[in-house]
Short mmCIF file of C-alpha atoms and ligand atoms in Angstrom, two decimals:
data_model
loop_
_atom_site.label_atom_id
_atom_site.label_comp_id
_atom_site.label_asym_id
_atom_site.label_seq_id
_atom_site.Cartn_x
_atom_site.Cartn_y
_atom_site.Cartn_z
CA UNK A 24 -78.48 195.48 60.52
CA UNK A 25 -81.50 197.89 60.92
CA UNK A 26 -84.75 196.88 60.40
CA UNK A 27 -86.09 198.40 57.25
CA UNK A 28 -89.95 199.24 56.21
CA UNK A 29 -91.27 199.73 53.04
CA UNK A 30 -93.46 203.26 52.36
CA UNK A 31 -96.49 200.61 52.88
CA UNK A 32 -95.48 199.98 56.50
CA UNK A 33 -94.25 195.97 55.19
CA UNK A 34 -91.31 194.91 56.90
CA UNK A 35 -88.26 194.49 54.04
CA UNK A 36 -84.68 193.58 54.06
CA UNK A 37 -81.45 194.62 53.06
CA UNK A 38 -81.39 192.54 49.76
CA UNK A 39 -84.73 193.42 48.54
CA UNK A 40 -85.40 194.24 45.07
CA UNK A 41 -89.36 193.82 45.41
CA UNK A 42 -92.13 195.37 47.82
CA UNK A 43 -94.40 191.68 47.94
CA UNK A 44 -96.92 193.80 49.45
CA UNK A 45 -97.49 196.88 47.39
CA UNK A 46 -94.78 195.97 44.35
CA UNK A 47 -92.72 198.92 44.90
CA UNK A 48 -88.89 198.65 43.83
CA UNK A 49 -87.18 198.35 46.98
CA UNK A 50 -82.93 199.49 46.87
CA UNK A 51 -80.68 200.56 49.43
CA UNK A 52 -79.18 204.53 49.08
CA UNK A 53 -75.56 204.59 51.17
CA UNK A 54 -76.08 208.07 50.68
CA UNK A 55 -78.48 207.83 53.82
CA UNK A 56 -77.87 204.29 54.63
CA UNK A 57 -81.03 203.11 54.31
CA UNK A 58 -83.81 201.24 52.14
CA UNK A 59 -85.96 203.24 49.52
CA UNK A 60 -89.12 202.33 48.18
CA UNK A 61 -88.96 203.37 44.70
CA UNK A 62 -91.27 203.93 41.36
CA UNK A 63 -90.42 204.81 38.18
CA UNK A 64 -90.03 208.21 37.42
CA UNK A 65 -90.77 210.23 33.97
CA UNK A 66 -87.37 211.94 34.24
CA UNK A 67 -84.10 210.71 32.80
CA UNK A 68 -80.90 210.41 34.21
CA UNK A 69 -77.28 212.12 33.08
CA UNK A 70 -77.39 210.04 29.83
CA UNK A 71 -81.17 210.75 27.80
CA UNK A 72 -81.95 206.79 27.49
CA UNK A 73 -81.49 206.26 31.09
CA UNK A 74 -84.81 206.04 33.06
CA UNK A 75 -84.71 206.99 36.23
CA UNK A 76 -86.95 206.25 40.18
CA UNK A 77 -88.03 208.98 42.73
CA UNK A 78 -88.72 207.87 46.04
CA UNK A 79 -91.85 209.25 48.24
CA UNK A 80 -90.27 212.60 49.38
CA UNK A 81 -89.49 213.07 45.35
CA UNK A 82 -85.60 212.11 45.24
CA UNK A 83 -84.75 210.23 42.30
CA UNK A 84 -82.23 207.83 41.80
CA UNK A 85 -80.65 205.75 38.97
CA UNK A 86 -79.79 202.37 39.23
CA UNK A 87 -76.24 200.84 39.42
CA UNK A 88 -75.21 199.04 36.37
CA UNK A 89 -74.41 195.54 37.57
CA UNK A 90 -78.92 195.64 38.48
CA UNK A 91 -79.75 197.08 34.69
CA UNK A 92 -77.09 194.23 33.38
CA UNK A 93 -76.90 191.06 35.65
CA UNK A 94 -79.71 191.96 38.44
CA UNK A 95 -76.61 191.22 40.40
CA UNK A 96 -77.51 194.69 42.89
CA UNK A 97 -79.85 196.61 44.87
CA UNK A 98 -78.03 199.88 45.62
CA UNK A 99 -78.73 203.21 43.89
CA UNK A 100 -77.42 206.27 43.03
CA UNK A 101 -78.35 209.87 43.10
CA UNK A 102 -80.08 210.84 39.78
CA UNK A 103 -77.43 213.03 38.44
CA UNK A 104 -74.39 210.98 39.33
CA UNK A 105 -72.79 210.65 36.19
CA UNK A 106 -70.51 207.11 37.18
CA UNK A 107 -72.48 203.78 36.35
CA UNK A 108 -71.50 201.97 39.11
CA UNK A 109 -73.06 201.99 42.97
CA UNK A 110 -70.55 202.94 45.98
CA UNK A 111 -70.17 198.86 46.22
CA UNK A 112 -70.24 198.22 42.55
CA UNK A 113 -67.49 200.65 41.80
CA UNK A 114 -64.97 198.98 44.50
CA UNK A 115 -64.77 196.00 41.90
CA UNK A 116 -61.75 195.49 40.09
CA UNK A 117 -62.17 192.24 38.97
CA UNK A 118 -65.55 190.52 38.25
CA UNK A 119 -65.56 186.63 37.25
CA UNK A 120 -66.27 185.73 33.64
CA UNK A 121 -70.35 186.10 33.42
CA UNK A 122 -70.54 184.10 29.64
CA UNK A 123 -70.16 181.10 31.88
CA UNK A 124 -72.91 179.45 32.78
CA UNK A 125 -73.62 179.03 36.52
CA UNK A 126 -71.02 182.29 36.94
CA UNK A 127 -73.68 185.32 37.56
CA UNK A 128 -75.60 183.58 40.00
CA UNK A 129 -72.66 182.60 42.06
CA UNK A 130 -70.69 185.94 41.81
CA UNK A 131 -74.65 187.77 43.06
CA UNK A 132 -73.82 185.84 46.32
CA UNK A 133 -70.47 187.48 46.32
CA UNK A 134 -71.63 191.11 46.00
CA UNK A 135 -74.25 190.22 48.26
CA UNK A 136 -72.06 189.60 51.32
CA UNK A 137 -70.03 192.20 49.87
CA UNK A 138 -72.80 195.08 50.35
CA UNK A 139 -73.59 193.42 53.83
CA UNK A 140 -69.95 194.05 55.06
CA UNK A 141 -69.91 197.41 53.46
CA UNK A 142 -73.08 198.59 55.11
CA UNK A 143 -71.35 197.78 58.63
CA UNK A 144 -68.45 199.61 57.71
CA UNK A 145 -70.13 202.65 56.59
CA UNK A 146 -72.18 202.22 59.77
CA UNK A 147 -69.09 202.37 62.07
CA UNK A 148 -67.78 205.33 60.22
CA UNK A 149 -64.62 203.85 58.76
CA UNK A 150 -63.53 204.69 55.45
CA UNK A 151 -64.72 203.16 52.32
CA UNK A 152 -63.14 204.27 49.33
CA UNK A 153 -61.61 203.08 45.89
CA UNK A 154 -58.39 203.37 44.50
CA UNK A 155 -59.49 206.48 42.64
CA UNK A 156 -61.25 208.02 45.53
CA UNK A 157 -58.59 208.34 47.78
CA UNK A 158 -54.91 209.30 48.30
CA UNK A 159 -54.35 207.37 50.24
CA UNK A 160 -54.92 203.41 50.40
CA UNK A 161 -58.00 202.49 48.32
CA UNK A 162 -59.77 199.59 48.97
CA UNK A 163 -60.64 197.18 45.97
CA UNK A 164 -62.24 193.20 45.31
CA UNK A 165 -61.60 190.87 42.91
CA UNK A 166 -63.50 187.64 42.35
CA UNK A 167 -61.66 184.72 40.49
CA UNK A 168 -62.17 181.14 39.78
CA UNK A 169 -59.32 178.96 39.52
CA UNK A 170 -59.12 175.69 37.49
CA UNK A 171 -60.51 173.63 40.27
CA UNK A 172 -63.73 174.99 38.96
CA UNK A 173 -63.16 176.40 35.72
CA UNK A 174 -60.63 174.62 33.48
CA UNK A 175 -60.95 177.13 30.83
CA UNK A 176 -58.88 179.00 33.73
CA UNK A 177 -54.78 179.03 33.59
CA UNK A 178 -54.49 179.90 37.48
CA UNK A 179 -54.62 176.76 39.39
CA UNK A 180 -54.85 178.27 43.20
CA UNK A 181 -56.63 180.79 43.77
CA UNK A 182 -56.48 181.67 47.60
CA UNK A 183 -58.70 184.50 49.49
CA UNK A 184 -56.56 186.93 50.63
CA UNK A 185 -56.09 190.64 51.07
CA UNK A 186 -52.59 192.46 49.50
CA UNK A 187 -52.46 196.12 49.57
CA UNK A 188 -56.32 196.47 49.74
CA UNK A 189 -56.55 194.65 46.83
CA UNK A 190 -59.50 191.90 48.47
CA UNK A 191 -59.67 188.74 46.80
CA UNK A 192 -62.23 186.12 46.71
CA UNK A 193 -62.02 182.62 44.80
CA UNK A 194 -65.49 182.24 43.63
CA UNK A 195 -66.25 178.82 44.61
CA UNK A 196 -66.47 180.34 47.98
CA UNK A 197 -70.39 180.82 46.86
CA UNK A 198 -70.57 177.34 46.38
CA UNK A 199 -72.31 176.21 49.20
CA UNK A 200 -71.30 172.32 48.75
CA UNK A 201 -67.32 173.53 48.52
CA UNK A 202 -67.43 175.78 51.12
CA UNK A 203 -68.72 173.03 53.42
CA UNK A 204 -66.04 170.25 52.07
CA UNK A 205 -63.44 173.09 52.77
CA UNK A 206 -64.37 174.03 55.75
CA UNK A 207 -64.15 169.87 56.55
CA UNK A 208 -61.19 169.35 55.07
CA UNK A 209 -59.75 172.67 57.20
CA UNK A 210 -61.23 171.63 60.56
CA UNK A 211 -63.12 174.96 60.78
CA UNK A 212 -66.15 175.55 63.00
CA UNK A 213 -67.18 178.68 60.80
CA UNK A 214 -67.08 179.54 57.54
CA UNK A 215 -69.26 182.26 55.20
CA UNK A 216 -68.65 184.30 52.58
CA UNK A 217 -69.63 187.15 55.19
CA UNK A 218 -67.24 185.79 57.12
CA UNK A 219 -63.98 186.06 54.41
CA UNK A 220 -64.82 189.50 53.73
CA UNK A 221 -64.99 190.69 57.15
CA UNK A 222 -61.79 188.75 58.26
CA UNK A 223 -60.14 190.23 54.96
CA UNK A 224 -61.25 193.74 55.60
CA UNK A 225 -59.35 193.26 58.68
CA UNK A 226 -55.68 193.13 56.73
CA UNK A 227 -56.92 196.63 54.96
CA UNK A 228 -57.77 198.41 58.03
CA UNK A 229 -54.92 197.02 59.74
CA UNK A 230 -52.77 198.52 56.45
CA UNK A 231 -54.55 202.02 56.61
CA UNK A 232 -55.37 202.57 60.24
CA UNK A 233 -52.71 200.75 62.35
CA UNK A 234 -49.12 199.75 60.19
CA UNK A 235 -47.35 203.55 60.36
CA UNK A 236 -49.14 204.94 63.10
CA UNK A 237 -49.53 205.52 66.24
CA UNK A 238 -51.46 202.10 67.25
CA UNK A 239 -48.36 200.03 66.41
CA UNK A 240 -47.05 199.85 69.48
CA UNK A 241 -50.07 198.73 71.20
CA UNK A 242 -50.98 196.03 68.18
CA UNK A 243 -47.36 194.46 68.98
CA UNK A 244 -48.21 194.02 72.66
CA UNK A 245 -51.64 192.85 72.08
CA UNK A 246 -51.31 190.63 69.32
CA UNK A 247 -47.15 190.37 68.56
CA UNK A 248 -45.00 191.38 66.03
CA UNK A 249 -47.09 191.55 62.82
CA UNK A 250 -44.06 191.24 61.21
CA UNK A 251 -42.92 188.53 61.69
CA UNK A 252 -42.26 185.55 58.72
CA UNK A 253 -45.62 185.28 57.16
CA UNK A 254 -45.04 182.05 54.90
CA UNK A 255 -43.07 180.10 57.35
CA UNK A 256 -45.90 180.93 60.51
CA UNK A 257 -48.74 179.55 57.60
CA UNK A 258 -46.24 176.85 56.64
CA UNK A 259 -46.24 175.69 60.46
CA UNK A 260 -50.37 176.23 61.18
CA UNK A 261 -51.21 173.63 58.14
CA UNK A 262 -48.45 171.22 58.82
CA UNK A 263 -48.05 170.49 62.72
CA UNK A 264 -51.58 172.08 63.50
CA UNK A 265 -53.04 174.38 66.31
CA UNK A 266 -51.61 174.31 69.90
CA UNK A 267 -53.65 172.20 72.51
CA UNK A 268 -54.72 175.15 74.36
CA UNK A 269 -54.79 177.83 71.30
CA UNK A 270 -58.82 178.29 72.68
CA UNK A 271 -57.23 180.24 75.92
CA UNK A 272 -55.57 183.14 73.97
CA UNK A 273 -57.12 183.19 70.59
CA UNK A 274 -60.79 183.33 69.13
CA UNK A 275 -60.29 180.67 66.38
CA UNK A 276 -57.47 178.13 65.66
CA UNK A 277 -56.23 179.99 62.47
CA UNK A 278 -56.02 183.26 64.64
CA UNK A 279 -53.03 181.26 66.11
CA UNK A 280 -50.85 180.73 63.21
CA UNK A 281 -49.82 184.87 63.36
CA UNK A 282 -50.21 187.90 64.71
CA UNK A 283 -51.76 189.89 61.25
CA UNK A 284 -54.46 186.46 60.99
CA UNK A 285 -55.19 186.96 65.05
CA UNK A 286 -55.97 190.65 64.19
CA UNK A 287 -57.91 189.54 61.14
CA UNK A 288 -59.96 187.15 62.62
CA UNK A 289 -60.32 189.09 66.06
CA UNK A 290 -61.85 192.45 63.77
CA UNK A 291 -64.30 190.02 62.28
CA UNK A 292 -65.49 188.93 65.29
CA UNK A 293 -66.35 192.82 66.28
CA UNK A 294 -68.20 193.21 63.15
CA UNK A 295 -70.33 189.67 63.89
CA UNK A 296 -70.92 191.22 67.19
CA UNK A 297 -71.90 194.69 66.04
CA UNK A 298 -73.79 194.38 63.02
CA UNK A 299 -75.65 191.22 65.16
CA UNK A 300 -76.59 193.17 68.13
CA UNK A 301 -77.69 196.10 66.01
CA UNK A 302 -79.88 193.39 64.30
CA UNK A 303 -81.30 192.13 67.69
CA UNK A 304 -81.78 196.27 69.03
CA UNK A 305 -83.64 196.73 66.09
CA UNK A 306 -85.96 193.53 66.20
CA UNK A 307 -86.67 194.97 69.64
CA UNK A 308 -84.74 192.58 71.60
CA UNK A 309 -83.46 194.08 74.76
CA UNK A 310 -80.47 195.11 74.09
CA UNK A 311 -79.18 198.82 74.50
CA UNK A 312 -76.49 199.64 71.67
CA UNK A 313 -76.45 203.31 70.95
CA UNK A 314 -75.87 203.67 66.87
CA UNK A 315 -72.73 205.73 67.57
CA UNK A 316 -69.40 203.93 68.54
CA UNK A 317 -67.53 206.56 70.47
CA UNK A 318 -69.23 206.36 73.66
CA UNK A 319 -69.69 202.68 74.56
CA UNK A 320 -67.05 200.95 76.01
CA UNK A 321 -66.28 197.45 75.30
CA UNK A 322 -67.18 195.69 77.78
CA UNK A 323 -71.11 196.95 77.70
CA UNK A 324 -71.03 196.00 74.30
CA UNK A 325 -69.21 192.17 75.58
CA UNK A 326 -71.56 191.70 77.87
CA UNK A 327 -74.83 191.75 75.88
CA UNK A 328 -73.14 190.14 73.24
CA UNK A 329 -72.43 186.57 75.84
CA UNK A 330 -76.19 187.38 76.41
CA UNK A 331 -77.18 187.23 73.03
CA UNK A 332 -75.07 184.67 72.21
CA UNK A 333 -76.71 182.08 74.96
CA UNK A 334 -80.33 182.88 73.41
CA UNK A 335 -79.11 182.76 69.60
CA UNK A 336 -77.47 179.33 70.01
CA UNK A 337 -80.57 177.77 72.56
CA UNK A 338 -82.77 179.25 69.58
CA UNK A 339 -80.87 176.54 67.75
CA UNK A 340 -80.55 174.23 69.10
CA UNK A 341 -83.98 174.22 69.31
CA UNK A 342 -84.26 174.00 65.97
CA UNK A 343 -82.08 171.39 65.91
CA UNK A 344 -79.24 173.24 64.16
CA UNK A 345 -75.95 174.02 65.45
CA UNK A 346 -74.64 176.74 67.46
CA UNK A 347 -74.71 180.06 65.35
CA UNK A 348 -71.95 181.19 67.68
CA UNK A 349 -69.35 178.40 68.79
CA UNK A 350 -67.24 180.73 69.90
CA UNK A 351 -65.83 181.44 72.98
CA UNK A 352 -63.93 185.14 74.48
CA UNK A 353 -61.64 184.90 77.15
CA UNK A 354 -60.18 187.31 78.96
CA UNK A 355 -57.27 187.53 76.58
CA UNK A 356 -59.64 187.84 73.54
CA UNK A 357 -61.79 190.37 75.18
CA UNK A 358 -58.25 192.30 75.10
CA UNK A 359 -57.64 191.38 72.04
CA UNK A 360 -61.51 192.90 70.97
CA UNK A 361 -60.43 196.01 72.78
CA UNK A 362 -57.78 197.35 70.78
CA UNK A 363 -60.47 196.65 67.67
CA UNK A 364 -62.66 198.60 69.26
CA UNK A 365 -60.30 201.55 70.08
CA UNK A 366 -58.93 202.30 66.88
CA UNK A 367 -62.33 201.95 65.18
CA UNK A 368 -63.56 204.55 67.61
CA UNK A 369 -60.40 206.52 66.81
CA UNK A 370 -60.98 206.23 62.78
CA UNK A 371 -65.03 206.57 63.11
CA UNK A 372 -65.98 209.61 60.62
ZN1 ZN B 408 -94.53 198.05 49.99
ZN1 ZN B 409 -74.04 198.22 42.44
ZN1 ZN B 410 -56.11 186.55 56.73
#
């Protein structure tokens, strides 16, 4: 993540809605991928009642409905767009019930982490486009609760998954004290909402940019046959467990239990890495990580990562916390990270 000032020189972040400082409205534009600070602005957008903000160099922008409703966004749009919703805000298909009490709040932390994995995308170049934006395979969310949570709900299971770039998200996941007892009860060492939606925009790149193509080949030799029996491979992770030595070839134990979860969890990883170094380039840390992904090679970009990495988790520690990273790449998952890395350079608009 860049490191974003407000037109008053105060340092701001990407979920800003307020300038502390000098009170200017603070939103991001994907148009330019950046923060705006913003004031209100005399002029009105497409429809007469809508008010609209101009920025210092006299752009103006309207804001996305789900901030004018539920203060549930931060991202504008150009003045005379005529569609409500922001480039995030329009990817949503299905949005929890917001009557309930408790719901908005929760579902905020959703599109939260949702605009945080969509500004990396955008940032690597890859496509980011709805259903009705493309010809091809649109990418989509929908958050649901299950009756775990809500009784008032008929669904009892509601898992987090990806199916035909259709993402889904249950949305206790933004409950912090049942994302912790899951994450007990699964014998993870990480787990974040970031984390779901990276590792789930994994299966819908893997649909658009490798499945069909040319990269096939080289997916099945890195990572196996994607196809093989989906249910059963699951059925055998969460009943006889992870392999004593799954830490050699894999980045996580659940990367084990098949070749399309190995890809999933391996692409996360190379967003973690990128969107954390940019974070540490910009806070003027030394690392070197040229905005553009088509000239680095993988390995520059490994190596100040395991540098990073050291620092982030003594900072930590430290603090008496626990490792931000407990990861570890081998060889084979450096391989693995490769491949990532290639056909995101191949894709990158
Ligand atoms: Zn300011
Ligand atoms: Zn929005
Ligand atoms: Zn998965």
């Amino acid at each position: 993540m860049k490191d974003f000032h407000c037109t008053c020189g105060q340092r701001i972040y990407f979920d800003n809605t307020h300038c502390l400082a000098c009170g200017r409205s603070l939103r991001f534009d994907p148009e330019r991928h950046t923060m705006v600070a913003l004031t209100p602005s005399e002029s009105r957008g497409p429809t007469e009642s809508e008010a609209t903000l101009v920025d210092e160099a006299g752009r103006h922008f309207r804001e996305c409905r789900n901030r004018t409703q539920y203060r549930a966004c931060n991202w504008v749009l150009p003045a005379s767009e005529k569609q409500p919703y922001c480039r995030s805000c329009r990817l949503n298909k299905v949005v929890p019930h917001l009557e309930r009490p408790g719901n908005v709040r929760h579902w905020t932390k959703l599109e939260s982490a949702k605009r945080h994995l969509l500004y990396t995308l955008i940032e690597l170049g890859l496509p980011v486009r709805s259903p009705k934006e493309t010809d091809g395979l649109g990418l989509e969310f929908a958050f649901l609760e299950d009756s775990r949570s809500n009784a008032n709900v008929r669904e009892s299971f509601v898992a987090t998954g990806h199916a035909r770039g259709l993402i889904t998200l249950n949305l206790a996941e933004a409950d912090d004290a049942y994302r912790e007892k899951t994450r007990q009860q699964l014998g993870e060492i990480y787990r974040t909402i970031l984390g779901h939606f990276r590792h789930e925009s994994g299966h819908y790149y893997y649909e658009l940019l490798v499945r069909g193509t040319h990269w096939r080949s080289a997916f099945e030799q890195v990572f196996g046959d994607p196809d093989l029996n989906y249910q059963q491979a699951l059925k055998r992770h969460y009943t006889k467990g992870r392999t004593n030595d799954w830490q050699q070839h894999f980045i996580s134990a659940y990367a084990s239990s098949h070749p399309s979860e190995d890809w999933a969890e391996t692409w996360a990883h190379y967003l973690h890495m990128r969107d954390t170094l940019e974070t540490a380039s910009a806070f003027g840390l030394r690392v070197n990580v040229p905005t553009s992904t088509r000239d680095i090679p993988l390995q520059a970009l490994v190596d100040q990562w395991v540098e990073l990495t050291v620092v982030l988790n003594a900072l930590n520690r430290s603090m008496g916390l626990q490792d931000a990273y407990p990861f570890v790449l081998t060889e084979t998952v450096v391989t693995k990270l490769r491949l990532v890395h290639q056909v995101i350079q191949a894709a990158s608009q």
